[in-house]
Amino acid sequence: MERTRKKYEELTIIDDFMFGKVMRNPKRCKKLLEIILDVKIRKITFIDDQQTVNPDYRAKGIRIDVYVEDTADTVYTVEMQIRNTGELPTRSRYYQAVLDINMIEKGLDYEQLKKNYVIFICKFDLFGKGRHIYHFENLCREDTSVRLEDGTEKIFLNTKGTLDDVDEELRSLLDYFESLVPQDAFTGQLDEAVTAARLHKEWRREYMKMEMMMRDSRREGISQGLKQGLKQGLKQGLKQGLKQGRAEEKVNLVCRKLTKGKTPETIADDLEENLSEIQRICDVAAKYAPDYDIKKILQEFLA
């Protein structure tokens, strides 16, 4: 079934495009982090929304909804996650590794690596324990009072939490992400920012251009598949053509996202496709990077 894409005016705070744009405002982003971490942050530097970080031309890059640093040499990455794709724990591991490598490549020594928070705001309970927040850092198994102090922490927020385990401000924030109904002054500001963003002509054009490229890719793939199929006989050709058209569409979309540094896991999530199939396409496409010859990739993928 073809995925129904949202119109720009239908986007909400939980859509990654809108979340990144709303958090473009440093004050809102700083307040969000302060609520989640229960700390005061002096000042943040916004690096970019949906920042692409590539550790090496041979490795998988990552694309982050929000990526900021503060004046205390701490890095924060935040992602909105609507669907449980089953790989968030390992994705969080890879994110921290890539960010560390990125800092090393900028000339930092090991002892200079910045403290790093990887944060996922989830519309589901990843661990099934009813908590609103799951906070992870490296501890000694034999004595959990001994901390590794490696400066890495991972946080998974759950909008569907049932326990009384967070303060009222964080609960209101998560309730807003779950219901899209403002709960307090800050979530009211976020909701107003979403309304204002829907009127932002440049962001609307950016979103529409992205959607148009995806639609064109689908149509082109189906058209080419049908042409090829008709040469093989009407009935069998139509069946094969539709299959090839869908495959070419999928390969086109995957390659477009690979050029933006997205991982197979993120691509599978974006396209709502099976991860194993997306991984197969990515494995084949890696042989033809960075130009990505679609015909050759498609031929090898369908072989």
PDB file of C-alpha atoms in Angstrom:
ATOM      1  CA  MET A   1       0.000   0.000   0.000  1.00  0.00           C
ATOM      2  CA  GLU A   2       1.357   3.451  -0.912  1.00  0.00           C
ATOM      3  CA  ARG A   3       2.238   5.522   2.098  1.00  0.00           C
ATOM      4  CA  THR A   4       0.029   8.595   2.565  1.00  0.00           C
ATOM      5  CA  ARG A   5       2.173  11.670   3.035  1.00  0.00           C
ATOM      6  CA  LYS A   6       1.057  14.536   5.251  1.00  0.00           C
ATOM      7  CA  LYS A   7       0.353  17.940   3.822  1.00  0.00           C
ATOM      8  CA  TYR A   8       2.577  20.662   5.243  1.00  0.00           C
ATOM      9  CA  GLU A   9      -0.318  22.295   7.115  1.00  0.00           C
ATOM     10  CA  GLU A  10      -1.050  18.933   8.772  1.00  0.00           C
ATOM     11  CA  LEU A  11       2.412  18.574  10.318  1.00  0.00           C
ATOM     12  CA  THR A  12       2.583  18.567  14.117  1.00  0.00           C
ATOM     13  CA  ILE A  13       5.348  18.766  16.706  1.00  0.00           C
ATOM     14  CA  ILE A  14       5.907  14.988  16.533  1.00  0.00           C
ATOM     15  CA  ASP A  15       6.781  15.048  12.807  1.00  0.00           C
ATOM     16  CA  ASP A  16      10.565  15.200  12.537  1.00  0.00           C
ATOM     17  CA  PHE A  17      10.513  18.016   9.938  1.00  0.00           C
ATOM     18  CA  MET A  18       8.350  20.239  12.155  1.00  0.00           C
ATOM     19  CA  PHE A  19      10.132  19.229  15.381  1.00  0.00           C
ATOM     20  CA  GLY A  20      13.481  20.271  13.899  1.00  0.00           C
ATOM     21  CA  LYS A  21      12.113  23.621  12.703  1.00  0.00           C
ATOM     22  CA  VAL A  22      10.383  24.474  15.996  1.00  0.00           C
ATOM     23  CA  MET A  23      13.534  23.587  17.931  1.00  0.00           C
ATOM     24  CA  ARG A  24      15.483  25.921  15.646  1.00  0.00           C
ATOM     25  CA  ASN A  25      14.802  28.539  18.337  1.00  0.00           C
ATOM     26  CA  PRO A  26      17.659  28.338  20.917  1.00  0.00           C
ATOM     27  CA  LYS A  27      15.457  29.401  23.848  1.00  0.00           C
ATOM     28  CA  ARG A  28      12.873  26.714  23.144  1.00  0.00           C
ATOM     29  CA  CYS A  29      15.543  24.087  22.557  1.00  0.00           C
ATOM     30  CA  LYS A  30      17.397  25.050  25.769  1.00  0.00           C
ATOM     31  CA  LYS A  31      14.159  24.885  27.766  1.00  0.00           C
ATOM     32  CA  LEU A  32      13.353  21.461  26.308  1.00  0.00           C
ATOM     33  CA  LEU A  33      16.751  20.113  27.382  1.00  0.00           C
ATOM     34  CA  GLU A  34      16.453  21.642  30.841  1.00  0.00           C
ATOM     35  CA  ILE A  35      13.084  19.964  31.389  1.00  0.00           C
ATOM     36  CA  ILE A  36      14.306  16.574  30.175  1.00  0.00           C
ATOM     37  CA  LEU A  37      17.593  16.620  32.095  1.00  0.00           C
ATOM     38  CA  ASP A  38      16.404  18.604  35.150  1.00  0.00           C
ATOM     39  CA  VAL A  39      19.438  20.890  34.944  1.00  0.00           C
ATOM     40  CA  LYS A  40      20.113  24.539  34.168  1.00  0.00           C
ATOM     41  CA  ILE A  41      21.964  25.230  30.931  1.00  0.00           C
ATOM     42  CA  ARG A  42      23.687  28.587  30.547  1.00  0.00           C
ATOM     43  CA  LYS A  43      23.716  28.833  26.768  1.00  0.00           C
ATOM     44  CA  ILE A  44      23.497  26.531  23.756  1.00  0.00           C
ATOM     45  CA  THR A  45      24.927  26.779  20.278  1.00  0.00           C
ATOM     46  CA  PHE A  46      22.606  25.409  17.623  1.00  0.00           C
ATOM     47  CA  ILE A  47      24.691  23.540  15.066  1.00  0.00           C
ATOM     48  CA  ASP A  48      21.922  22.682  12.592  1.00  0.00           C
ATOM     49  CA  ASP A  49      18.513  21.048  12.368  1.00  0.00           C
ATOM     50  CA  GLN A  50      18.656  17.528  10.946  1.00  0.00           C
ATOM     51  CA  GLN A  51      22.456  17.753  11.024  1.00  0.00           C
ATOM     52  CA  THR A  52      24.317  15.149   8.984  1.00  0.00           C
ATOM     53  CA  VAL A  53      27.445  13.744  10.629  1.00  0.00           C
ATOM     54  CA  ASN A  54      29.706  11.473   8.581  1.00  0.00           C
ATOM     55  CA  PRO A  55      32.570   9.746  10.392  1.00  0.00           C
ATOM     56  CA  ASP A  56      34.205   8.447   7.215  1.00  0.00           C
ATOM     57  CA  TYR A  57      33.283   8.176   3.550  1.00  0.00           C
ATOM     58  CA  ARG A  58      33.102   4.394   3.937  1.00  0.00           C
ATOM     59  CA  ALA A  59      30.925   4.476   7.054  1.00  0.00           C
ATOM     60  CA  LYS A  60      27.256   5.227   7.615  1.00  0.00           C
ATOM     61  CA  GLY A  61      26.520   8.835   8.448  1.00  0.00           C
ATOM     62  CA  ILE A  62      23.763   9.874  10.829  1.00  0.00           C
ATOM     63  CA  ARG A  63      21.125  12.555  10.434  1.00  0.00           C
ATOM     64  CA  ILE A  64      19.901  14.150  13.647  1.00  0.00           C
ATOM     65  CA  ASP A  65      16.715  16.180  14.242  1.00  0.00           C
ATOM     66  CA  VAL A  66      18.405  18.490  16.778  1.00  0.00           C
ATOM     67  CA  TYR A  67      22.145  18.789  17.473  1.00  0.00           C
ATOM     68  CA  VAL A  68      23.393  21.446  19.923  1.00  0.00           C
ATOM     69  CA  GLU A  69      26.300  22.170  22.234  1.00  0.00           C
ATOM     70  CA  ASP A  70      26.431  24.243  25.417  1.00  0.00           C
ATOM     71  CA  THR A  71      29.085  26.438  26.992  1.00  0.00           C
ATOM     72  CA  ALA A  72      30.058  23.604  29.353  1.00  0.00           C
ATOM     73  CA  ASP A  73      31.381  21.490  26.448  1.00  0.00           C
ATOM     74  CA  THR A  74      28.380  19.165  26.413  1.00  0.00           C
ATOM     75  CA  VAL A  75      26.796  17.846  23.218  1.00  0.00           C
ATOM     76  CA  TYR A  76      23.068  17.086  23.017  1.00  0.00           C
ATOM     77  CA  THR A  77      21.303  15.209  20.228  1.00  0.00           C
ATOM     78  CA  VAL A  78      17.522  14.871  20.232  1.00  0.00           C
ATOM     79  CA  GLU A  79      15.269  12.826  17.942  1.00  0.00           C
ATOM     80  CA  MET A  80      11.518  12.411  17.782  1.00  0.00           C
ATOM     81  CA  GLN A  81      10.631   8.736  17.231  1.00  0.00           C
ATOM     82  CA  ILE A  82       7.041   7.861  16.309  1.00  0.00           C
ATOM     83  CA  ARG A  83       7.381   4.160  15.469  1.00  0.00           C
ATOM     84  CA  ASN A  84       9.254   1.390  17.262  1.00  0.00           C
ATOM     85  CA  THR A  85      11.608  -0.013  14.631  1.00  0.00           C
ATOM     86  CA  GLY A  86      13.283  -2.311  17.176  1.00  0.00           C
ATOM     87  CA  GLU A  87      16.806  -0.930  16.797  1.00  0.00           C
ATOM     88  CA  LEU A  88      16.899   2.207  18.951  1.00  0.00           C
ATOM     89  CA  PRO A  89      19.308   0.769  21.560  1.00  0.00           C
ATOM     90  CA  THR A  90      21.904  -0.133  18.926  1.00  0.00           C
ATOM     91  CA  ARG A  91      21.218   3.084  17.032  1.00  0.00           C
ATOM     92  CA  SER A  92      21.966   5.090  20.191  1.00  0.00           C
ATOM     93  CA  ARG A  93      25.256   3.215  20.503  1.00  0.00           C
ATOM     94  CA  TYR A  94      26.194   4.070  16.922  1.00  0.00           C
ATOM     95  CA  TYR A  95      25.169   7.715  17.335  1.00  0.00           C
ATOM     96  CA  GLN A  96      27.510   8.189  20.286  1.00  0.00           C
ATOM     97  CA  ALA A  97      30.348   6.460  18.442  1.00  0.00           C
ATOM     98  CA  VAL A  98      29.915   8.619  15.328  1.00  0.00           C
ATOM     99  CA  LEU A  99      29.720  11.844  17.338  1.00  0.00           C
ATOM    100  CA  ASP A 100      32.881  10.917  19.250  1.00  0.00           C
ATOM    101  CA  ILE A 101      34.741  10.129  16.024  1.00  0.00           C
ATOM    102  CA  ASN A 102      33.548  13.435  14.595  1.00  0.00           C
ATOM    103  CA  MET A 103      35.043  15.289  17.573  1.00  0.00           C
ATOM    104  CA  ILE A 104      38.312  13.345  17.343  1.00  0.00           C
ATOM    105  CA  GLU A 105      38.580  14.254  13.663  1.00  0.00           C
ATOM    106  CA  LYS A 106      38.230  17.918  14.659  1.00  0.00           C
ATOM    107  CA  GLY A 107      41.445  17.585  16.661  1.00  0.00           C
ATOM    108  CA  LEU A 108      40.316  16.663  20.166  1.00  0.00           C
ATOM    109  CA  ASP A 109      42.269  14.147  22.239  1.00  0.00           C
ATOM    110  CA  TYR A 110      40.472  11.373  24.136  1.00  0.00           C
ATOM    111  CA  GLU A 111      40.469  13.308  27.394  1.00  0.00           C
ATOM    112  CA  GLN A 112      38.990  16.315  25.591  1.00  0.00           C
ATOM    113  CA  LEU A 113      35.922  14.490  24.284  1.00  0.00           C
ATOM    114  CA  LYS A 114      32.798  16.383  25.260  1.00  0.00           C
ATOM    115  CA  LYS A 115      30.075  14.945  27.466  1.00  0.00           C
ATOM    116  CA  ASN A 116      27.391  13.523  25.216  1.00  0.00           C
ATOM    117  CA  TYR A 117      23.641  13.045  25.670  1.00  0.00           C
ATOM    118  CA  VAL A 118      21.747  11.016  23.060  1.00  0.00           C
ATOM    119  CA  ILE A 119      18.017  11.591  23.591  1.00  0.00           C
ATOM    120  CA  PHE A 120      15.058   9.900  21.916  1.00  0.00           C
ATOM    121  CA  ILE A 121      11.501  11.160  22.505  1.00  0.00           C
ATOM    122  CA  CYS A 122       9.386   8.059  21.789  1.00  0.00           C
ATOM    123  CA  LYS A 123       5.650   7.688  21.171  1.00  0.00           C
ATOM    124  CA  PHE A 124       5.898   4.168  22.608  1.00  0.00           C
ATOM    125  CA  ASP A 125       7.317   2.362  25.631  1.00  0.00           C
ATOM    126  CA  LEU A 126      10.556   0.892  24.291  1.00  0.00           C
ATOM    127  CA  PHE A 127      11.215  -1.188  27.415  1.00  0.00           C
ATOM    128  CA  GLY A 128       7.633  -1.959  28.482  1.00  0.00           C
ATOM    129  CA  LYS A 129       8.033  -0.935  32.123  1.00  0.00           C
ATOM    130  CA  GLY A 130       5.613   1.985  32.197  1.00  0.00           C
ATOM    131  CA  ARG A 131       8.278   4.594  32.887  1.00  0.00           C
ATOM    132  CA  HIS A 132       8.221   8.053  31.356  1.00  0.00           C
ATOM    133  CA  ILE A 133      12.007   8.134  31.201  1.00  0.00           C
ATOM    134  CA  TYR A 134      14.750   5.523  30.908  1.00  0.00           C
ATOM    135  CA  HIS A 135      18.199   6.893  31.660  1.00  0.00           C
ATOM    136  CA  PHE A 136      21.350   4.874  30.877  1.00  0.00           C
ATOM    137  CA  GLU A 137      25.008   5.360  31.722  1.00  0.00           C
ATOM    138  CA  ASN A 138      27.924   2.929  32.114  1.00  0.00           C
ATOM    139  CA  LEU A 139      28.165   1.337  35.575  1.00  0.00           C
ATOM    140  CA  CYS A 140      30.205  -1.491  37.045  1.00  0.00           C
ATOM    141  CA  ARG A 141      28.169  -4.703  37.001  1.00  0.00           C
ATOM    142  CA  GLU A 142      29.734  -5.985  40.228  1.00  0.00           C
ATOM    143  CA  ASP A 143      29.238  -2.687  42.072  1.00  0.00           C
ATOM    144  CA  THR A 144      26.719  -0.290  40.525  1.00  0.00           C
ATOM    145  CA  SER A 145      27.966   2.532  42.743  1.00  0.00           C
ATOM    146  CA  VAL A 146      31.107   2.579  40.558  1.00  0.00           C
ATOM    147  CA  ARG A 147      30.570   4.698  37.459  1.00  0.00           C
ATOM    148  CA  LEU A 148      32.766   4.518  34.382  1.00  0.00           C
ATOM    149  CA  GLU A 149      32.526   8.316  33.986  1.00  0.00           C
ATOM    150  CA  ASP A 150      33.096   8.140  30.227  1.00  0.00           C
ATOM    151  CA  GLY A 151      30.843  11.137  29.628  1.00  0.00           C
ATOM    152  CA  THR A 152      28.155   9.297  27.661  1.00  0.00           C
ATOM    153  CA  GLU A 153      24.488   9.072  28.592  1.00  0.00           C
ATOM    154  CA  LYS A 154      21.454   7.803  26.680  1.00  0.00           C
ATOM    155  CA  ILE A 155      17.894   8.828  27.479  1.00  0.00           C
ATOM    156  CA  PHE A 156      14.698   7.305  26.102  1.00  0.00           C
ATOM    157  CA  LEU A 157      11.498   9.232  26.864  1.00  0.00           C
ATOM    158  CA  ASN A 158       8.096   7.554  26.685  1.00  0.00           C
ATOM    159  CA  THR A 159       4.951   9.624  26.064  1.00  0.00           C
ATOM    160  CA  LYS A 160       2.803   6.683  27.176  1.00  0.00           C
ATOM    161  CA  GLY A 161       4.321   6.320  30.655  1.00  0.00           C
ATOM    162  CA  THR A 162       2.029   5.288  33.511  1.00  0.00           C
ATOM    163  CA  LEU A 163       4.279   5.522  36.587  1.00  0.00           C
ATOM    164  CA  ASP A 164       4.633   8.543  38.849  1.00  0.00           C
ATOM    165  CA  ASP A 165       8.343   8.853  38.071  1.00  0.00           C
ATOM    166  CA  VAL A 166       8.836  12.377  36.669  1.00  0.00           C
ATOM    167  CA  ASP A 167       8.050  15.911  37.785  1.00  0.00           C
ATOM    168  CA  GLU A 168       5.000  17.828  36.593  1.00  0.00           C
ATOM    169  CA  GLU A 169       6.917  19.857  33.998  1.00  0.00           C
ATOM    170  CA  LEU A 170       8.322  16.814  32.194  1.00  0.00           C
ATOM    171  CA  ARG A 171       4.995  14.985  32.443  1.00  0.00           C
ATOM    172  CA  SER A 172       3.254  17.981  30.836  1.00  0.00           C
ATOM    173  CA  LEU A 173       5.815  18.003  28.035  1.00  0.00           C
ATOM    174  CA  LEU A 174       5.363  14.277  27.322  1.00  0.00           C
ATOM    175  CA  ASP A 175       1.568  14.577  27.592  1.00  0.00           C
ATOM    176  CA  TYR A 176       1.707  17.323  24.966  1.00  0.00           C
ATOM    177  CA  PHE A 177       3.751  15.149  22.599  1.00  0.00           C
ATOM    178  CA  GLU A 178       1.215  12.358  23.136  1.00  0.00           C
ATOM    179  CA  SER A 179      -2.038  14.333  22.872  1.00  0.00           C
ATOM    180  CA  LEU A 180      -0.890  17.437  20.919  1.00  0.00           C
ATOM    181  CA  VAL A 181      -2.910  19.467  23.435  1.00  0.00           C
ATOM    182  CA  PRO A 182      -0.912  22.148  25.324  1.00  0.00           C
ATOM    183  CA  GLN A 183      -0.569  21.337  29.024  1.00  0.00           C
ATOM    184  CA  ASP A 184       1.224  24.409  30.423  1.00  0.00           C
ATOM    185  CA  ALA A 185       2.906  27.672  29.408  1.00  0.00           C
ATOM    186  CA  PHE A 186       5.883  26.047  27.685  1.00  0.00           C
ATOM    187  CA  THR A 187       3.884  23.502  25.687  1.00  0.00           C
ATOM    188  CA  GLY A 188       1.562  26.365  24.780  1.00  0.00           C
ATOM    189  CA  GLN A 189       4.595  28.164  23.333  1.00  0.00           C
ATOM    190  CA  LEU A 190       5.543  25.047  21.388  1.00  0.00           C
ATOM    191  CA  ASP A 191       2.021  24.764  19.995  1.00  0.00           C
ATOM    192  CA  GLU A 192       2.047  28.420  18.957  1.00  0.00           C
ATOM    193  CA  ALA A 193       5.429  27.852  17.297  1.00  0.00           C
ATOM    194  CA  VAL A 194       3.966  24.971  15.285  1.00  0.00           C
ATOM    195  CA  THR A 195       1.074  27.180  14.154  1.00  0.00           C
ATOM    196  CA  ALA A 196       3.513  29.918  13.124  1.00  0.00           C
ATOM    197  CA  ALA A 197       5.773  27.422  11.339  1.00  0.00           C
ATOM    198  CA  ARG A 198       2.860  26.266   9.188  1.00  0.00           C
ATOM    199  CA  LEU A 199       2.768  29.827   7.785  1.00  0.00           C
ATOM    200  CA  HIS A 200       6.503  29.878   7.044  1.00  0.00           C
ATOM    201  CA  LYS A 201       6.661  30.034   3.247  1.00  0.00           C
ATOM    202  CA  GLU A 202      10.295  28.973   2.911  1.00  0.00           C
ATOM    203  CA  TRP A 203       9.828  25.895   5.129  1.00  0.00           C
ATOM    204  CA  ARG A 204       6.635  25.040   3.252  1.00  0.00           C
ATOM    205  CA  ARG A 205       8.539  25.156  -0.057  1.00  0.00           C
ATOM    206  CA  GLU A 206      11.336  23.048   1.413  1.00  0.00           C
ATOM    207  CA  TYR A 207       8.857  20.410   2.586  1.00  0.00           C
ATOM    208  CA  MET A 208       6.873  20.442  -0.661  1.00  0.00           C
ATOM    209  CA  LYS A 209      10.057  20.091  -2.715  1.00  0.00           C
ATOM    210  CA  MET A 210      11.053  17.061  -0.664  1.00  0.00           C
ATOM    211  CA  GLU A 211       7.603  15.513  -1.115  1.00  0.00           C
ATOM    212  CA  MET A 212       7.578  16.260  -4.855  1.00  0.00           C
ATOM    213  CA  MET A 213      10.916  14.534  -5.335  1.00  0.00           C
ATOM    214  CA  MET A 214       9.573  11.434  -3.601  1.00  0.00           C
ATOM    215  CA  ARG A 215       6.391  11.402  -5.709  1.00  0.00           C
ATOM    216  CA  ASP A 216       8.337  11.876  -8.939  1.00  0.00           C
ATOM    217  CA  SER A 217      10.611   9.011  -7.979  1.00  0.00           C
ATOM    218  CA  ARG A 218       7.599   6.750  -7.391  1.00  0.00           C
ATOM    219  CA  ARG A 219       5.992   7.639 -10.715  1.00  0.00           C
ATOM    220  CA  GLU A 220       9.211   7.236 -12.659  1.00  0.00           C
ATOM    221  CA  GLY A 221       9.903   3.864 -11.102  1.00  0.00           C
ATOM    222  CA  ILE A 222       6.412   2.528 -11.841  1.00  0.00           C
ATOM    223  CA  SER A 223       6.495   3.878 -15.410  1.00  0.00           C
ATOM    224  CA  GLN A 224       9.853   2.274 -16.188  1.00  0.00           C
ATOM    225  CA  GLY A 225       8.773  -0.974 -14.606  1.00  0.00           C
ATOM    226  CA  LEU A 226       5.578  -1.080 -16.682  1.00  0.00           C
ATOM    227  CA  LYS A 227       7.459  -0.427 -19.926  1.00  0.00           C
ATOM    228  CA  GLN A 228       9.850  -3.234 -19.191  1.00  0.00           C
ATOM    229  CA  GLY A 229       7.014  -5.495 -18.143  1.00  0.00           C
ATOM    230  CA  LEU A 230       4.983  -5.003 -21.333  1.00  0.00           C
ATOM    231  CA  LYS A 231       7.902  -6.293 -23.361  1.00  0.00           C
ATOM    232  CA  GLN A 232       7.716  -9.601 -21.481  1.00  0.00           C
ATOM    233  CA  GLY A 233       4.039 -10.242 -22.123  1.00  0.00           C
ATOM    234  CA  LEU A 234       0.933  -8.419 -20.959  1.00  0.00           C
ATOM    235  CA  LYS A 235      -0.121 -10.442 -17.927  1.00  0.00           C
ATOM    236  CA  GLN A 236       3.264 -11.569 -16.657  1.00  0.00           C
ATOM    237  CA  GLY A 237       4.838  -8.349 -17.822  1.00  0.00           C
ATOM    238  CA  LEU A 238       2.351  -6.206 -15.894  1.00  0.00           C
ATOM    239  CA  LYS A 239       2.988  -8.195 -12.739  1.00  0.00           C
ATOM    240  CA  GLN A 240       6.750  -8.034 -13.197  1.00  0.00           C
ATOM    241  CA  GLY A 241       6.570  -4.415 -14.267  1.00  0.00           C
ATOM    242  CA  LEU A 242       4.710  -3.364 -11.154  1.00  0.00           C
ATOM    243  CA  LYS A 243       7.223  -5.264  -9.047  1.00  0.00           C
ATOM    244  CA  GLN A 244      10.153  -3.640 -10.837  1.00  0.00           C
ATOM    245  CA  GLY A 245       8.498  -0.242 -10.677  1.00  0.00           C
ATOM    246  CA  ARG A 246       8.046  -0.498  -6.935  1.00  0.00           C
ATOM    247  CA  ALA A 247      11.608  -1.762  -6.587  1.00  0.00           C
ATOM    248  CA  GLU A 248      13.030   1.076  -8.684  1.00  0.00           C
ATOM    249  CA  GLU A 249      11.003   3.585  -6.699  1.00  0.00           C
ATOM    250  CA  LYS A 250      12.343   2.117  -3.486  1.00  0.00           C
ATOM    251  CA  VAL A 251      15.947   2.096  -4.736  1.00  0.00           C
ATOM    252  CA  ASN A 252      15.597   5.727  -5.850  1.00  0.00           C
ATOM    253  CA  LEU A 253      14.275   6.810  -2.463  1.00  0.00           C
ATOM    254  CA  VAL A 254      16.902   4.858  -0.549  1.00  0.00           C
ATOM    255  CA  CYS A 255      19.746   6.331  -2.607  1.00  0.00           C
ATOM    256  CA  ARG A 256      18.405   9.862  -2.156  1.00  0.00           C
ATOM    257  CA  LYS A 257      18.384   9.359   1.601  1.00  0.00           C
ATOM    258  CA  LEU A 258      21.839   7.753   1.590  1.00  0.00           C
ATOM    259  CA  THR A 259      23.236  10.879  -0.056  1.00  0.00           C
ATOM    260  CA  LYS A 260      21.873  12.805   2.949  1.00  0.00           C
ATOM    261  CA  GLY A 261      23.743  10.527   5.341  1.00  0.00           C
ATOM    262  CA  LYS A 262      20.778   8.568   6.672  1.00  0.00           C
ATOM    263  CA  THR A 263      21.291   5.088   8.098  1.00  0.00           C
ATOM    264  CA  PRO A 264      19.408   1.993   6.860  1.00  0.00           C
ATOM    265  CA  GLU A 265      17.475   1.968  10.141  1.00  0.00           C
ATOM    266  CA  THR A 266      16.363   5.583   9.724  1.00  0.00           C
ATOM    267  CA  ILE A 267      15.485   5.022   6.056  1.00  0.00           C
ATOM    268  CA  ALA A 268      13.387   1.960   6.925  1.00  0.00           C
ATOM    269  CA  ASP A 269      11.612   4.052   9.540  1.00  0.00           C
ATOM    270  CA  ASP A 270      11.051   7.004   7.156  1.00  0.00           C
ATOM    271  CA  LEU A 271       9.673   4.772   4.396  1.00  0.00           C
ATOM    272  CA  GLU A 272       7.890   2.355   6.746  1.00  0.00           C
ATOM    273  CA  GLU A 273       9.612  -0.550   5.047  1.00  0.00           C
ATOM    274  CA  ASN A 274      11.162  -3.798   6.263  1.00  0.00           C
ATOM    275  CA  LEU A 275      14.663  -3.118   7.622  1.00  0.00           C
ATOM    276  CA  SER A 276      16.207  -6.268   6.102  1.00  0.00           C
ATOM    277  CA  GLU A 277      15.114  -5.254   2.577  1.00  0.00           C
ATOM    278  CA  ILE A 278      16.334  -1.668   3.030  1.00  0.00           C
ATOM    279  CA  GLN A 279      19.639  -3.017   4.350  1.00  0.00           C
ATOM    280  CA  ARG A 280      20.007  -5.179   1.192  1.00  0.00           C
ATOM    281  CA  ILE A 281      19.514  -2.121  -1.016  1.00  0.00           C
ATOM    282  CA  CYS A 282      22.010  -0.132   1.067  1.00  0.00           C
ATOM    283  CA  ASP A 283      24.576  -2.933   0.827  1.00  0.00           C
ATOM    284  CA  VAL A 284      24.303  -2.985  -2.962  1.00  0.00           C
ATOM    285  CA  ALA A 285      24.241   0.829  -3.208  1.00  0.00           C
ATOM    286  CA  ALA A 286      27.476   1.059  -1.190  1.00  0.00           C
ATOM    287  CA  LYS A 287      29.314  -0.458  -4.163  1.00  0.00           C
ATOM    288  CA  TYR A 288      28.233   2.444  -6.363  1.00  0.00           C
ATOM    289  CA  ALA A 289      28.664   5.327  -3.910  1.00  0.00           C
ATOM    290  CA  PRO A 290      28.811   8.251  -4.079  1.00  0.00           C
ATOM    291  CA  ASP A 291      27.198   8.559  -7.552  1.00  0.00           C
ATOM    292  CA  TYR A 292      24.687   5.714  -7.050  1.00  0.00           C
ATOM    293  CA  ASP A 293      23.976   4.247 -10.497  1.00  0.00           C
ATOM    294  CA  ILE A 294      20.278   3.420 -10.020  1.00  0.00           C
ATOM    295  CA  LYS A 295      20.072   1.002 -12.972  1.00  0.00           C
ATOM    296  CA  LYS A 296      23.036  -1.056 -11.801  1.00  0.00           C
ATOM    297  CA  ILE A 297      21.858  -1.044  -8.190  1.00  0.00           C
ATOM    298  CA  LEU A 298      18.351  -2.110  -9.243  1.00  0.00           C
ATOM    299  CA  GLN A 299      19.688  -4.866 -11.509  1.00  0.00           C
ATOM    300  CA  GLU A 300      21.896  -6.318  -8.774  1.00  0.00           C
ATOM    301  CA  PHE A 301      19.151  -5.941  -6.135  1.00  0.00           C
ATOM    302  CA  LEU A 302      16.611  -7.839  -8.279  1.00  0.00           C
ATOM    303  CA  ALA A 303      19.096 -10.517  -9.412  1.00  0.00           C
TER     304      ALA A 303
END
